[in-house]
Amino acid sequence: MGKRLTLVIPRNVAEKPGIKEGDKIKITVVGDKLVLQPIRDAVWLSLYGKKVAKVTLEDLEATSIEEQDKYV
C-alpha cells in the first residue's frame, strides 16, 4: 500500500485475470477482504464473454433494415 492509499497490483497477479494498465476495476468489500474485478467493455465481451444468444448475419441485417425503414 502506497502513499494516499494507492494500491499497486503485481504484474503476475494482474495478468491472471487479464488486467492491464488503463483498465477499469470494480472494487467491493466482502467482510475484511477487497475483491477486484475488471470491468469489461463491449468489444471484450463480444470476443471473450459468455455467449447468451445466437444471432445470424441474416437476422442482424433484417433487423437493421427494419430499423432504418422507421427513419426513411
Short mmCIF file of C-alpha atoms in Angstrom, two decimals:
data_model
loop_
_atom_site.label_atom_id
_atom_site.label_comp_id
_atom_site.label_asym_id
_atom_site.label_seq_id
_atom_site.Cartn_x
_atom_site.Cartn_y
_atom_site.Cartn_z
CA MET A 1 0.00 0.00 0.00
CA GLY A 2 1.47 3.32 -1.03
CA LYS A 3 1.02 6.92 -0.03
CA ARG A 4 -2.54 8.21 -0.25
CA LEU A 5 -3.70 4.55 -0.07
CA THR A 6 -2.55 3.79 -3.61
CA LEU A 7 -2.75 0.07 -4.35
CA VAL A 8 -0.16 -1.45 -6.70
CA ILE A 9 -1.02 -4.87 -8.11
CA PRO A 10 2.00 -7.05 -9.01
CA ARG A 11 2.22 -7.75 -12.75
CA ASN A 12 2.00 -11.55 -12.41
CA VAL A 13 -1.18 -11.21 -10.32
CA ALA A 14 -2.81 -8.68 -12.69
CA GLU A 15 -2.06 -10.81 -15.76
CA LYS A 16 -4.04 -13.82 -14.49
CA PRO A 17 -7.47 -12.16 -14.92
CA GLY A 18 -6.17 -10.11 -17.87
CA ILE A 19 -5.96 -6.73 -16.10
CA LYS A 20 -3.73 -4.18 -17.82
CA GLU A 21 -2.83 -0.52 -17.44
CA GLY A 22 -5.82 1.75 -18.05
CA ASP A 23 -8.45 -0.90 -17.33
CA LYS A 24 -11.36 0.00 -15.08
CA ILE A 25 -11.68 -2.08 -11.93
CA LYS A 26 -14.68 -2.68 -9.67
CA ILE A 27 -13.69 -2.91 -6.01
CA THR A 28 -16.09 -4.40 -3.47
CA VAL A 29 -15.64 -5.13 0.20
CA VAL A 30 -16.62 -8.61 1.41
CA GLY A 31 -16.09 -8.86 5.14
CA ASP A 32 -12.46 -7.89 5.66
CA LYS A 33 -11.45 -8.61 2.05
CA LEU A 34 -11.23 -6.44 -1.06
CA VAL A 35 -12.49 -8.07 -4.25
CA LEU A 36 -11.16 -6.62 -7.50
CA GLN A 37 -12.99 -7.32 -10.77
CA PRO A 38 -12.12 -5.94 -14.19
CA ILE A 39 -14.95 -4.00 -15.86
CA ARG A 40 -15.07 -5.27 -19.44
CA ASP A 41 -16.06 -3.15 -22.43
CA ALA A 42 -18.45 -4.23 -25.18
CA VAL A 43 -15.66 -5.31 -27.56
CA TRP A 44 -14.05 -7.57 -24.95
CA LEU A 45 -17.40 -9.07 -24.04
CA SER A 46 -18.25 -9.76 -27.68
CA LEU A 47 -14.94 -11.54 -28.24
CA TYR A 48 -14.42 -13.35 -24.94
CA GLY A 49 -17.60 -13.07 -22.88
CA LYS A 50 -20.18 -15.73 -22.21
CA LYS A 51 -22.50 -16.19 -25.17
CA VAL A 52 -26.14 -15.86 -24.20
CA ALA A 53 -27.82 -15.85 -27.63
CA LYS A 54 -27.11 -16.78 -31.22
CA VAL A 55 -27.76 -14.19 -33.93
CA THR A 56 -27.11 -14.91 -37.57
CA LEU A 57 -25.92 -12.27 -40.01
CA GLU A 58 -29.25 -12.59 -41.82
CA ASP A 59 -31.15 -11.81 -38.58
CA LEU A 60 -28.90 -8.85 -37.93
CA GLU A 61 -29.35 -7.49 -41.46
CA ALA A 62 -33.14 -7.91 -41.33
CA THR A 63 -33.34 -6.04 -38.03
CA SER A 64 -31.08 -3.31 -39.38
CA ILE A 65 -33.31 -2.83 -42.43
CA GLU A 66 -36.45 -2.70 -40.24
CA GLU A 67 -34.91 -0.04 -38.01
CA GLN A 68 -33.68 2.01 -40.98
CA ASP A 69 -37.14 1.90 -42.56
CA LYS A 70 -38.51 3.69 -39.48
CA TYR A 71 -36.35 6.71 -40.31
CA VAL A 72 -36.63 6.80 -44.10
#
